[in-house]
CSV table of C-alpha atoms and ligand atoms in Angstrom, one decimal:
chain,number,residue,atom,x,y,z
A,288,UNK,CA,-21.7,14.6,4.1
A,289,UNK,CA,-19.8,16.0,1.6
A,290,UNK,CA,-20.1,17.6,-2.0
A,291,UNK,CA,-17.3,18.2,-4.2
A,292,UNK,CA,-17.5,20.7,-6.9
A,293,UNK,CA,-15.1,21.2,-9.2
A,294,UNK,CA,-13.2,23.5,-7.9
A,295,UNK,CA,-13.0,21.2,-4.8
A,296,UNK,CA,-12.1,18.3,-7.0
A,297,UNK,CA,-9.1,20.5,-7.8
A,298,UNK,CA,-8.1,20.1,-4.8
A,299,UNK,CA,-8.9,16.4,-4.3
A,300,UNK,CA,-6.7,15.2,-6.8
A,301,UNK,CA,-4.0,17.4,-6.3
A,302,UNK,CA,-3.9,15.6,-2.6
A,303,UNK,CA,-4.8,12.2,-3.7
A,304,UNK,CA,-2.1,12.6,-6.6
A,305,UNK,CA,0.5,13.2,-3.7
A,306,UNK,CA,-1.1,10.5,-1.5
A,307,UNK,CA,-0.8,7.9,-4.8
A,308,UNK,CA,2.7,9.0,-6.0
A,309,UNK,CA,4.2,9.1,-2.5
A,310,UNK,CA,3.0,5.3,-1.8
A,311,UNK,CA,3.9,4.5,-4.8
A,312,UNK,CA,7.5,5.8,-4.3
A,313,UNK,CA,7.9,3.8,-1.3
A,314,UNK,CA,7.2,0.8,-2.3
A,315,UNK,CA,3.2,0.3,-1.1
A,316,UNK,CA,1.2,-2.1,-3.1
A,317,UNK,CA,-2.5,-0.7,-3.4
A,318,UNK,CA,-5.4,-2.4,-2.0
A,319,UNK,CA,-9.1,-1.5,-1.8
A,320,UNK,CA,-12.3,-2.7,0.3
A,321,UNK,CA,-16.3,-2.0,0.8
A,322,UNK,CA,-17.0,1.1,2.5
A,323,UNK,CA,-19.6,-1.1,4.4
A,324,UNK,CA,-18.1,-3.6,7.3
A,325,UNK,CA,-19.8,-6.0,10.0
A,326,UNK,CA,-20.5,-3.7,12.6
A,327,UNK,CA,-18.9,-6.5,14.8
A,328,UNK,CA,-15.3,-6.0,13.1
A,329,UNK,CA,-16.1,-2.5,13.8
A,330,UNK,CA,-17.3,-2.3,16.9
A,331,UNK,CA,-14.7,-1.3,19.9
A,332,UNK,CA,-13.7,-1.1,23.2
A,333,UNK,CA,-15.6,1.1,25.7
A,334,UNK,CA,-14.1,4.4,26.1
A,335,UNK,CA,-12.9,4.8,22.4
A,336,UNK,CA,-14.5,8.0,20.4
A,337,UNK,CA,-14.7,6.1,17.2
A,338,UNK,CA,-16.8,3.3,18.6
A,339,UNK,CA,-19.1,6.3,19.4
A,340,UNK,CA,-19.0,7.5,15.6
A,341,UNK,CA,-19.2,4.2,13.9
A,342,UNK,CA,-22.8,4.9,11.1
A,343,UNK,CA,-24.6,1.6,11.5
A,344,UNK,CA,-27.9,-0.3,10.8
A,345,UNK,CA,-30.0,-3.0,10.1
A,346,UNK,CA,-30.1,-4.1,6.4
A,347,UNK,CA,-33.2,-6.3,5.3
A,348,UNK,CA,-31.6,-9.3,6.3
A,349,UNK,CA,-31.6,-8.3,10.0
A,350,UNK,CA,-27.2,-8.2,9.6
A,351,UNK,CA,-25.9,-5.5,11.2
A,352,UNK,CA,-23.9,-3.6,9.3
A,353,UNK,CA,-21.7,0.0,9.7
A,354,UNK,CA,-19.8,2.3,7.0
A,355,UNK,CA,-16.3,2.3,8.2
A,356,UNK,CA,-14.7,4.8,10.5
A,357,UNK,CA,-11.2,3.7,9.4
A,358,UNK,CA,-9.7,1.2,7.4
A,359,UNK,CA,-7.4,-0.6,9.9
A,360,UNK,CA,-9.7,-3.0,10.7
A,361,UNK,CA,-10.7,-4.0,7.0
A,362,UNK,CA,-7.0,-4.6,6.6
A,363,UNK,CA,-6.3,-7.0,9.7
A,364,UNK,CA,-9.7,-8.7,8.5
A,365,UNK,CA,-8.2,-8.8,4.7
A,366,UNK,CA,-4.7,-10.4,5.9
A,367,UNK,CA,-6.1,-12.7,8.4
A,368,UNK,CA,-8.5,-14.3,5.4
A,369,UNK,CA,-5.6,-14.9,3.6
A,370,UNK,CA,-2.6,-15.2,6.3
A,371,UNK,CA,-1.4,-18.4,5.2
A,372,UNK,CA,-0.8,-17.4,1.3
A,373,UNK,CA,0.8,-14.1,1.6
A,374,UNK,CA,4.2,-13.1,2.2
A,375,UNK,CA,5.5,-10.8,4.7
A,376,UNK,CA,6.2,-8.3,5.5
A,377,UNK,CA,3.4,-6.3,3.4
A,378,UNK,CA,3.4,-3.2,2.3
A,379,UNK,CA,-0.1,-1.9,1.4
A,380,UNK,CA,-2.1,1.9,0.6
A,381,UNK,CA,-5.3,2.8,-0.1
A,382,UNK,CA,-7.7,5.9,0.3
A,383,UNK,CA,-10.3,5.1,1.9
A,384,UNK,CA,-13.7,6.9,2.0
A,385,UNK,CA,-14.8,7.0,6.0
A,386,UNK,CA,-17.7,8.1,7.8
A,387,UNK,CA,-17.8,9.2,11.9
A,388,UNK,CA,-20.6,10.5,13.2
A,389,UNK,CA,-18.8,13.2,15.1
A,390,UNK,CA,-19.2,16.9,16.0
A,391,UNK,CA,-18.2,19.1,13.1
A,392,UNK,CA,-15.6,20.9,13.6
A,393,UNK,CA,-12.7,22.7,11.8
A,394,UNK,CA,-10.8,20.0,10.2
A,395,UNK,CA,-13.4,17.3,11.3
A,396,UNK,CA,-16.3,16.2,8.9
A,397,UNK,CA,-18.8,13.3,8.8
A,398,UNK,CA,-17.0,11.7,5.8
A,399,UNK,CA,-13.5,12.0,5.1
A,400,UNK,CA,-11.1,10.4,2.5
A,401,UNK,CA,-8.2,8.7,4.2
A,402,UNK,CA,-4.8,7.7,2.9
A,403,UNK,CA,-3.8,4.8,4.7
A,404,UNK,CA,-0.5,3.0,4.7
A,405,UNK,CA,0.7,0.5,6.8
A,406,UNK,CA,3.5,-2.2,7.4
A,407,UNK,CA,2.4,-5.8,8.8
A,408,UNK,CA,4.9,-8.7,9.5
A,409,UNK,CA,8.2,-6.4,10.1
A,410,UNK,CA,9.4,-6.0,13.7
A,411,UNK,CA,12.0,-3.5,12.8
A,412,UNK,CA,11.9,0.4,13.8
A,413,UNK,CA,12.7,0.7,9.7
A,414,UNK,CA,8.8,0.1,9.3
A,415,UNK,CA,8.1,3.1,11.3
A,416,UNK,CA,10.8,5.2,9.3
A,417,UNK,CA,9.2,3.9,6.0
A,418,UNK,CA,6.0,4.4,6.9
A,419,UNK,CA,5.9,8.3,8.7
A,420,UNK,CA,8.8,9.3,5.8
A,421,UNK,CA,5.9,8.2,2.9
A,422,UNK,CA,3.8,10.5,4.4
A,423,UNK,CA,6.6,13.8,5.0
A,424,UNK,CA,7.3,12.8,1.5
A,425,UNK,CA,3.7,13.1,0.7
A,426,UNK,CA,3.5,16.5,2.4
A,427,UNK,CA,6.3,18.0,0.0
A,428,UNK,CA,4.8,17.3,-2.8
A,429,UNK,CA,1.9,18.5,-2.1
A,430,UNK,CA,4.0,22.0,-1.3
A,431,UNK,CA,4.7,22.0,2.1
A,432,UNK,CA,8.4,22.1,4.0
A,433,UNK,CA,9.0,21.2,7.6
A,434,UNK,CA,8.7,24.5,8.5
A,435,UNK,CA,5.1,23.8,7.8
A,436,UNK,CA,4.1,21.0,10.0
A,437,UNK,CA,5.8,18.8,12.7
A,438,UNK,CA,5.2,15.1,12.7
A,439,UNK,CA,4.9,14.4,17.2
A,440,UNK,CA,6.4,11.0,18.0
A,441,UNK,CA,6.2,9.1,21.2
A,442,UNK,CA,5.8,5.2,22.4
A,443,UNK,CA,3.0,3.9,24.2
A,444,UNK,CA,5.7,0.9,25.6
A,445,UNK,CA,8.1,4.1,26.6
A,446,UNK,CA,5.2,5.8,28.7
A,447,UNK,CA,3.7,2.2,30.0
A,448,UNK,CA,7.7,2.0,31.5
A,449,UNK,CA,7.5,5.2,33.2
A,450,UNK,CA,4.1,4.7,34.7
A,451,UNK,CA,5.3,1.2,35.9
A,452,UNK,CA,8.3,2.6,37.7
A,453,UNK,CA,5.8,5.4,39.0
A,454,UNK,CA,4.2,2.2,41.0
A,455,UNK,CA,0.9,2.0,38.8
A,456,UNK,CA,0.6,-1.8,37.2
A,457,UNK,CA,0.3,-2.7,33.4
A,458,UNK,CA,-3.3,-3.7,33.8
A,459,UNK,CA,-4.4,-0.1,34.1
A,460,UNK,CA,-2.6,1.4,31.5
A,461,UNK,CA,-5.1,1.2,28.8
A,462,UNK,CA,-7.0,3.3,30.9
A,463,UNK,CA,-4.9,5.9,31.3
A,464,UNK,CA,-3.7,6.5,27.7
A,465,UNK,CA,-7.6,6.8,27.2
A,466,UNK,CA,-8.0,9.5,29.7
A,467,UNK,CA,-4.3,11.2,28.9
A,468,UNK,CA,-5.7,11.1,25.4
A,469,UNK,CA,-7.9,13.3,26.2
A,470,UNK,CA,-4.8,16.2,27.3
A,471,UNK,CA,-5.8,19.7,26.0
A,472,UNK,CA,-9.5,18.6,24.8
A,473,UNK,CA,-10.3,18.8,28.4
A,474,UNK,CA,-9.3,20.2,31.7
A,475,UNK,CA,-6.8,18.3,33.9
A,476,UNK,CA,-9.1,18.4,36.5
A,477,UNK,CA,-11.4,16.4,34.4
A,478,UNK,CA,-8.3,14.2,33.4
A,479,UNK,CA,-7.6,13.4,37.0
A,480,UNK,CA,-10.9,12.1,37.6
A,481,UNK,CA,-11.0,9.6,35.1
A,482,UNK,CA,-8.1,8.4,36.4
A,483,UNK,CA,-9.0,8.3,39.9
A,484,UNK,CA,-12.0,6.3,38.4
A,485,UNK,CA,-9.9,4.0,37.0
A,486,UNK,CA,-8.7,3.2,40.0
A,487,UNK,CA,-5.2,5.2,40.4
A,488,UNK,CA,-4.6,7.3,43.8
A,489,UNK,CA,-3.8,10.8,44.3
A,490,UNK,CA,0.1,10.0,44.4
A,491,UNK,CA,-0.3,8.3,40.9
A,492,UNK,CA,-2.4,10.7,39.3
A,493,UNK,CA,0.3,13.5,40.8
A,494,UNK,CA,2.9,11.3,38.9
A,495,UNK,CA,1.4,10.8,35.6
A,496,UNK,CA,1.3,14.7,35.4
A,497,UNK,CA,4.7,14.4,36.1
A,498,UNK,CA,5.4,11.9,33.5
A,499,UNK,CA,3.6,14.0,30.8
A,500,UNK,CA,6.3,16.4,31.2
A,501,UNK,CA,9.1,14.1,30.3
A,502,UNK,CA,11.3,16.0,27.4
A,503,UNK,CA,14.1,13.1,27.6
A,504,UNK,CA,13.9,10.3,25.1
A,505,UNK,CA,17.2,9.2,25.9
A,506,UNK,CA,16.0,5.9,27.4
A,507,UNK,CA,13.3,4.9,25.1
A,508,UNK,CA,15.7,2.5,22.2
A,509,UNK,CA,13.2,2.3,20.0
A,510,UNK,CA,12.6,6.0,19.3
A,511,UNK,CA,16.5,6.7,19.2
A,512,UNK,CA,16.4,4.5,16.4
A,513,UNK,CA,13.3,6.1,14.5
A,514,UNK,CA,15.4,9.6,15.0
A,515,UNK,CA,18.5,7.6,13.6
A,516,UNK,CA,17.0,6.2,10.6
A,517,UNK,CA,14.9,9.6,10.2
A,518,UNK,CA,18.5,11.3,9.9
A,519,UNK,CA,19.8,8.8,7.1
A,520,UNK,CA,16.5,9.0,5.3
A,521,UNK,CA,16.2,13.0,4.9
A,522,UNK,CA,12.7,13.8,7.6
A,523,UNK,CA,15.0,14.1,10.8
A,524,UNK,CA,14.0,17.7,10.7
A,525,UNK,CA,10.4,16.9,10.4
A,526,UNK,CA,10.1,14.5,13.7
A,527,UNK,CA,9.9,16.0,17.2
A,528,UNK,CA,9.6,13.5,20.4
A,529,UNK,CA,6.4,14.7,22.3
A,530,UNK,CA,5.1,12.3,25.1
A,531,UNK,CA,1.9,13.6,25.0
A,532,UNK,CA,1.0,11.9,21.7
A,533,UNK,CA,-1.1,8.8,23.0
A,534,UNK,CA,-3.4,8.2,20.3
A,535,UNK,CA,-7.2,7.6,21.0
A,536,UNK,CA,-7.3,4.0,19.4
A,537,UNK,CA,-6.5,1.6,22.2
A,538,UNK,CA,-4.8,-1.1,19.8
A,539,UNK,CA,-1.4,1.3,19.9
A,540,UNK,CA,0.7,-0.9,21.9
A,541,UNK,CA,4.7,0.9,20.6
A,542,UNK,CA,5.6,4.1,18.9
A,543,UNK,CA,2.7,6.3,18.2
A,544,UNK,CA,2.8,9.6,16.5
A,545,UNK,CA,0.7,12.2,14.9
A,546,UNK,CA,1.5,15.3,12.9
A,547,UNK,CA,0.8,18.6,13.2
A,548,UNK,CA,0.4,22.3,11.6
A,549,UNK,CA,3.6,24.2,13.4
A,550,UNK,CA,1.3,27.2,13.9
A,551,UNK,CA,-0.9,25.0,15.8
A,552,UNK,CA,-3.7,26.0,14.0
A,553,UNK,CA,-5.2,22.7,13.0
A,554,UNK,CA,-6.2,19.4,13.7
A,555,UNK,CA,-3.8,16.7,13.6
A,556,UNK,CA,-3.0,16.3,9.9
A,557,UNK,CA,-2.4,12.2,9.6
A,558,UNK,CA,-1.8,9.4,13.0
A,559,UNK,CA,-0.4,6.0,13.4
A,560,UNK,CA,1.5,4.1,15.5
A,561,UNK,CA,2.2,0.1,15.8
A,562,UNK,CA,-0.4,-2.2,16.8
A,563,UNK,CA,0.8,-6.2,17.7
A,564,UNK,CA,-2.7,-7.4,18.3
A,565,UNK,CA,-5.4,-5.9,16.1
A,566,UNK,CA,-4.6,-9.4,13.9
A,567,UNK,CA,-4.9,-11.6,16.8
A,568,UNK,CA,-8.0,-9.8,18.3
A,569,UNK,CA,-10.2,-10.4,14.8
A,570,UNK,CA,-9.3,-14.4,14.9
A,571,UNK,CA,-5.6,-14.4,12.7
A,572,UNK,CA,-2.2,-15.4,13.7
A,573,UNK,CA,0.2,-13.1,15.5
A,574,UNK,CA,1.4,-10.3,13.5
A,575,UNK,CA,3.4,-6.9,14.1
A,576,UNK,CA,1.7,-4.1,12.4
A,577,UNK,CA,2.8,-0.2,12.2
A,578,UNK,CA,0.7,2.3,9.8
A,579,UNK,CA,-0.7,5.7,9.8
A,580,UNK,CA,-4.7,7.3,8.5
A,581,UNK,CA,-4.0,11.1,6.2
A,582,UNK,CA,-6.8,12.5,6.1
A,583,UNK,CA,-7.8,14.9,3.2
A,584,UNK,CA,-9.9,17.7,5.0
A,585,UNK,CA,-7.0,19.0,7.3
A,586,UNK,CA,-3.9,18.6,4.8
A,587,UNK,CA,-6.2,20.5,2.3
A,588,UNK,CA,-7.0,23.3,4.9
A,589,UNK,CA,-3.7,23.7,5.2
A,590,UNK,CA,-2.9,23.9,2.1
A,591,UNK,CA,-5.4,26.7,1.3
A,592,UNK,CA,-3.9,28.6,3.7
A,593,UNK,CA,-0.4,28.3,3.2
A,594,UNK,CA,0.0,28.5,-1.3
A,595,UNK,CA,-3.6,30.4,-1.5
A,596,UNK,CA,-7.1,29.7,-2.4
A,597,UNK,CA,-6.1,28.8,-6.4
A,598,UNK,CA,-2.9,27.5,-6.0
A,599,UNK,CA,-4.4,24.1,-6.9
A,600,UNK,CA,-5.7,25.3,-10.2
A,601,UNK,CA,-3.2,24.5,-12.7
A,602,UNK,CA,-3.8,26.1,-16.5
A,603,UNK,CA,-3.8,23.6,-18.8
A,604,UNK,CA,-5.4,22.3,-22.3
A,605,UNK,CA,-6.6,23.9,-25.2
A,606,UNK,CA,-10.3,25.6,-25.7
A,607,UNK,CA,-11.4,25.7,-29.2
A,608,UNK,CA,-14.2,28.0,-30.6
A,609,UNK,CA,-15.8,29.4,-33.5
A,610,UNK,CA,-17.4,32.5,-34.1
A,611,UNK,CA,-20.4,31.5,-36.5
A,612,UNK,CA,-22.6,27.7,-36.9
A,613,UNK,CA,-20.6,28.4,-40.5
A,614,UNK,CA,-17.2,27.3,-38.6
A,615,UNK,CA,-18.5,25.1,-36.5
A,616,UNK,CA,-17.0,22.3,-39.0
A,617,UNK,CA,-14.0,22.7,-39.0
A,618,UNK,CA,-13.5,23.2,-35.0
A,619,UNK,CA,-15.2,20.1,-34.9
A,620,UNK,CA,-12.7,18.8,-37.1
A,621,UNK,CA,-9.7,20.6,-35.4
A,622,UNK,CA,-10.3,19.5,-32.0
A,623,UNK,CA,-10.3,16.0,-33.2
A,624,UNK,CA,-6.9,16.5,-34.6
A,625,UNK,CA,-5.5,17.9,-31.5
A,626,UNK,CA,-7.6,15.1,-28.9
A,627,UNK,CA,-5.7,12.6,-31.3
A,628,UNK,CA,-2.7,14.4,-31.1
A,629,UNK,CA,-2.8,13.6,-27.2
A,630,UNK,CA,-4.1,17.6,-26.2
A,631,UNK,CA,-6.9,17.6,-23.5
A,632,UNK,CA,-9.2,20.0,-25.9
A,633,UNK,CA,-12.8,21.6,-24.4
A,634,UNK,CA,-14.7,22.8,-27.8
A,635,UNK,CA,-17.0,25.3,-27.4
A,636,UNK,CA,-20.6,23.7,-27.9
A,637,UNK,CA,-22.1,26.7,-29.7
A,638,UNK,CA,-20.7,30.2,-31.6
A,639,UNK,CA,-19.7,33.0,-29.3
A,640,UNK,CA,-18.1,36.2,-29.9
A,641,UNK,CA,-14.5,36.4,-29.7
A,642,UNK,CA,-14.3,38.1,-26.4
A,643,UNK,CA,-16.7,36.3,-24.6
A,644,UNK,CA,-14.5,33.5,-25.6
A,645,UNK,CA,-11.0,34.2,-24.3
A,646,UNK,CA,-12.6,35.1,-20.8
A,647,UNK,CA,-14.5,31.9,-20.5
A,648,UNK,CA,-11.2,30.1,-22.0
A,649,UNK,CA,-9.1,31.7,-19.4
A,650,UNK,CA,-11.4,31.6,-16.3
A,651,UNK,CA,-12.2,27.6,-17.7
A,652,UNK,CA,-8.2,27.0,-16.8
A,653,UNK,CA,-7.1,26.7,-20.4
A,654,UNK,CA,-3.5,26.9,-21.0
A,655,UNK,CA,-4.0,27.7,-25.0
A,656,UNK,CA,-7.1,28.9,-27.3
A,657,UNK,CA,-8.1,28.8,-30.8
A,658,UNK,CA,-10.7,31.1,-32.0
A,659,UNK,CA,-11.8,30.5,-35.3
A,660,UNK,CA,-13.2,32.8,-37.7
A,661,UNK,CA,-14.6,33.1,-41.2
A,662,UNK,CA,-11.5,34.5,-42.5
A,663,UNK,CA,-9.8,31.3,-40.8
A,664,UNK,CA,-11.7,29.1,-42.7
A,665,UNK,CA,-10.8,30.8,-46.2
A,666,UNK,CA,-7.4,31.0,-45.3
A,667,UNK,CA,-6.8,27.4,-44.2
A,668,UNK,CA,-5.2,28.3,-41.2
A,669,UNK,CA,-6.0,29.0,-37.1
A,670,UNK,CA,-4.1,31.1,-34.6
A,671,UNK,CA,-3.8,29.1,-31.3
A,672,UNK,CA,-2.9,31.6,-28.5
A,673,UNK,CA,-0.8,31.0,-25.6
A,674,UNK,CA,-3.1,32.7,-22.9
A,675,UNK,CA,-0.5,33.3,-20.7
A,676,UNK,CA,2.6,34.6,-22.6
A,677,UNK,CA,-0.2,35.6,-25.5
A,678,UNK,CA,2.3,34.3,-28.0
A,679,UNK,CA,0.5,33.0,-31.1
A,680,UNK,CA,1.3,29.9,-33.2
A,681,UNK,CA,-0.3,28.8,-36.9
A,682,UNK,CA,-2.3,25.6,-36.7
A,683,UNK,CA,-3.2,24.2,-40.5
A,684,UNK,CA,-7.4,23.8,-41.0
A,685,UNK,CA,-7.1,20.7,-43.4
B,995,HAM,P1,-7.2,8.5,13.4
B,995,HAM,O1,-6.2,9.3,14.2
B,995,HAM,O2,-8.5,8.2,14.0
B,995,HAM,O3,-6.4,7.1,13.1
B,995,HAM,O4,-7.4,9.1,12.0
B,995,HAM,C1,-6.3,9.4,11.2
B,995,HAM,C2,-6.4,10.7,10.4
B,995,HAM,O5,-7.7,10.7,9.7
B,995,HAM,C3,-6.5,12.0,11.3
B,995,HAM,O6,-5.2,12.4,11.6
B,995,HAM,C4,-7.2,12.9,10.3
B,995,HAM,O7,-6.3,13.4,9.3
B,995,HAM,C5,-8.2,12.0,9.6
B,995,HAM,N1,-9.5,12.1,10.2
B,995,HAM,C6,-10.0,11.3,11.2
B,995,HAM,N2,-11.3,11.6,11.5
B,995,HAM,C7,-11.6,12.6,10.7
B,995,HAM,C8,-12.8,13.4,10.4
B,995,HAM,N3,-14.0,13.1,11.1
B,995,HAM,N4,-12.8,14.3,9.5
B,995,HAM,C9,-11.7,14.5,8.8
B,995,HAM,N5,-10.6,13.9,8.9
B,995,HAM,C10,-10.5,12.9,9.9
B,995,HAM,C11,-7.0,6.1,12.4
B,995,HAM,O8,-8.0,6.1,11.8
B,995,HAM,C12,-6.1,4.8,12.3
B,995,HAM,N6,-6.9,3.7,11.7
B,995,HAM,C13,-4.9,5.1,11.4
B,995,HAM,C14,-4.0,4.0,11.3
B,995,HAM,C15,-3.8,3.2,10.1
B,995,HAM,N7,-3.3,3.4,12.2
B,995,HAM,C16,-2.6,2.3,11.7
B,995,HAM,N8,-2.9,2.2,10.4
C-alpha cells in the first residue's frame, strides 16, 4: 500500500484539484461511499481480472466482506436503493480510494485513488461527450495538451456487428472481448486459443484478427456522433477511433474507450464506456449508464515526466522567524496579524540565525519571509522579503 509524504501530497492535490474542478465544471454532483462493499456486490464474472484482485475477508460476524476494486458497483447499488426518488439523468463524481490485489507494475499499485464520473438515465451519445470531455478537460489543467495523450475510442455494439456478420453468434461475444482484451498483454497465439476454447473455429478466429484491423468507423452511428459532438465541444483532436479498445469489465455493452500517453509509455491513464445492465444485474430497474475510472498513479507519472519532478511545488506563504527567544514576542504576535489577515504563515518554533533561515524558508516553499531581529524590535518595524524577486516591503511591529 501506499504512503504519501509530502512531497507526494504535492502532487495528490495538484491531481485531485484538477479531478474536483473539472467535475465540478461539468456539472457532476459529488457523492461518496465506504471503501468496504459486500463481497457479493463485488464479486464478478469468471474470466474478469478484477474479480481476481478483489481484497476480501471474513469480519467477526462471519459477513463476507471486500475493499472495493472500483466504485461502479457502489454506484449502481446507491441508485438502485433509491431509484424511485431520484431524478434522471444523474450526474455524479467522486475519488474513490481502491484496492486490487494485482502485480505491481509501472503505473499499477495495490491501492489507487480513482476519479470516477459517470452518467445514468441518458441514452444520448451527449453523455459520452460530457463525460470523456470532463476528463480531457481535467488533463489540461493539470498541464497536459493533446499532444500529450490520446483518448482510444471504440464500441463494443460496433465490434459485436462485425463479428455477427463474420458468422460467430451474439452468445459468444462476451467471450471474445475477454480474450481480445487481452491484445498486446499476450501473444496472439495465446489469443487464439482462448477463443478456440470458447468454442469459435479456425475460420472465425482467422476473422476476428481480421476484424481487429478495421480502421473504418464510417458505419458505427453512434461513434460518428461522439466525433461530432467532440468537434463542437473543443476535444475532437484528443479522440482517436481504435477497435482494439475492449475494456476488461464485461458490463461494457456500447462505446468503450480508454486513454493513453502518445509516447506509449504508460498504462492507460483513465477507462469507461456505457454499461445498460450493471443496474438491472444488482436487483434495480433498467437504466442506461456511461462513465469513466482516472486513476492518480499513471496521470501523475506522466506528469513527472512531462513538467519535471517539482513542477507541482508551487511557492507560496510567508515564513516568519526571529533571531533571539527576546523576539520571539513579537513574531508570535506578527504572524497572528498576517493568519488574520488571510496569509498562510509557518512561524519558526525556535530562534535561528538569519541564514539558516532563508534556506529553510526557501527550500520549505515559502513565497515571502520575515526575519526579525533585535534592531526590528526597537525600530517598530519588519522587512518581509519577496524570496523570489528579493524585493523587500516594511511590515509595522505594533
Ligand atoms: P478500470 O479500467 O479497471 O475501470 O480502471 C480505470 C482506471 O483506474 C485505469 O485506467 C487506471 O487509471 C486506474 N487503475 C485501475 N487499476 C489500477 C491500479 N491497480 N493501480 C493504479 N491505477 C489503477 C474501472 O474501474 C471502471 N469501474 C471505470 C468506470 C466507471 N466505468 C464506468 N464508470
Amino acid at each position: 500500500m501506499r504512503d504519501f509524504y509530502p512531497e507526494d501530497m504535492v502532487w495528490r492535490n495538484r491531481v485531485f484539484d484538477a479531478f474536483r474542478a473539472a467535475g465540478a465544471a461539468a456539472g457532476f454532483e459529488p457523492y461518496d461511499a465506504c471503501v468496504v462493499e459486500s463481497y457479493e456486490l463485488l464479486a464478478r464474472k469468471a474470466g474478469e481480472e478484477v474479480g481476481e484482485q478483489i481484497y476480501h475477508f471474513l469480519d467477526k460476524s462471519d459477513r463476507h466482506l471486500a475493499l472495493r476494486a472500483e466504485m461502479t458497483p457502489t454506484l449502481a447499488r446507491m441508485v438502485a436503493q433509491r431509484q424511485k426518488e431520484l431524478s434522471f439523468p444523474l450526474k455524479w463524481t467522486t475519488i474513490a480510494q481502491c484496492f486490487r490485489y494485482e502485480r505491481m507494475t509501472k503505473g499499477r499499485k495495490r491501492e489507487h485513488y480513482q476519479w470516477n464520473v459517470d452518467i445514468i438515465g441518458e441514452e444520448s451519445i451527449l453523455a459520452e461527450a460530457e463525460v470523456i470531455g470532463a476528463a480531457v478537460d481535467a488533463l489540461r489543467r493539470m498541464g497536459l495538451s493533446t499532444c500529450d495523450f490520446k483518448v482510444h475510442v471504440s464500441s463494443r455494439r460496433f465490434l459485436g456487428e462485425l463479428l455477427a456478420s463474420s458468422g460467430i453468434p451474439a452468445d459468444r461475444h462476451a467471450q471474445v472481448f475477454l480474450a481480445l482484451d487481452k491484445r498486446g498483454k499476450m501473444p496472439d497465439a495465446e489469443i487464439a486459443a482462448m477463443l478456440k476454447d470458447g468454442g469459435l473455429s479456425d475460420g472465425e478466429v482467422e476473422a476476428t484478427f481480421r476484424i481487429m484491423e478495421t480502421k473504418d468507423f464510417a458505419g458505427c452511428a453512434e461513434l460518428v456522433e461522439l466525433f461530432s459532438l467532440a468537434e463542437l465541444a473543443g476535444f475532437a483532436d484528443a479522440l482517436q477511433f481504435d477497435i482494439s479498445v475492449i475494456r476488461g469489465l464485461s458490463y461494457y455493452t456500447g462505446i468503450v474507450f480508454e486513454c493513453f500517453d502518445t509516447a506509449g509509455e504508460f498504462r492507460a491513464i483513465f477507462g469507461g464506456g456505457r454499461y445498460d445492465n450493471l443496474l438491472t444485474t444488482i436487483g434495480g430497474e433498467p437504466a442506461t449508464a456511461v462513465g469513466l475510472g482516472f486513476g492518480d498513479v499513471v496521470v501523475t507519472e506522466l506528469l513527472k515526466t512531462r513538467l519535471g519532478e517539482d513542477a507541482a511545488r508551487v511557492k507560496k506563504g510567508i515564513a516568519v522567524g526571529f533571531m533571539f527567544p527576546e523576539q520571539r514576542d513579537a513574531a508570535v504576535k506578527l504572524a497572528a496579524q498576517l493568519r488574520a489577515a488571510g496569509e498562510c504563515v509557518n512561524l519558526s518554533l525556535r530562534a535561528q540565525k538569519p541564514k539558516k533561515f532563508f534556506s529553510h524558508a526557501d527550500q520549505g516553499g515559502a513565497a515571502k519571509a520575515v526575519f526579525i531581529g533585535p534592531d526590528d524590535v526597537e525600530k517598530g518595524v519588519a522587512r518581509m522579503k519577496n524570496l523570489e524577486t528579493r524585493i523587500e516591503d516594511e511590515l509595522c511591529l505594533s
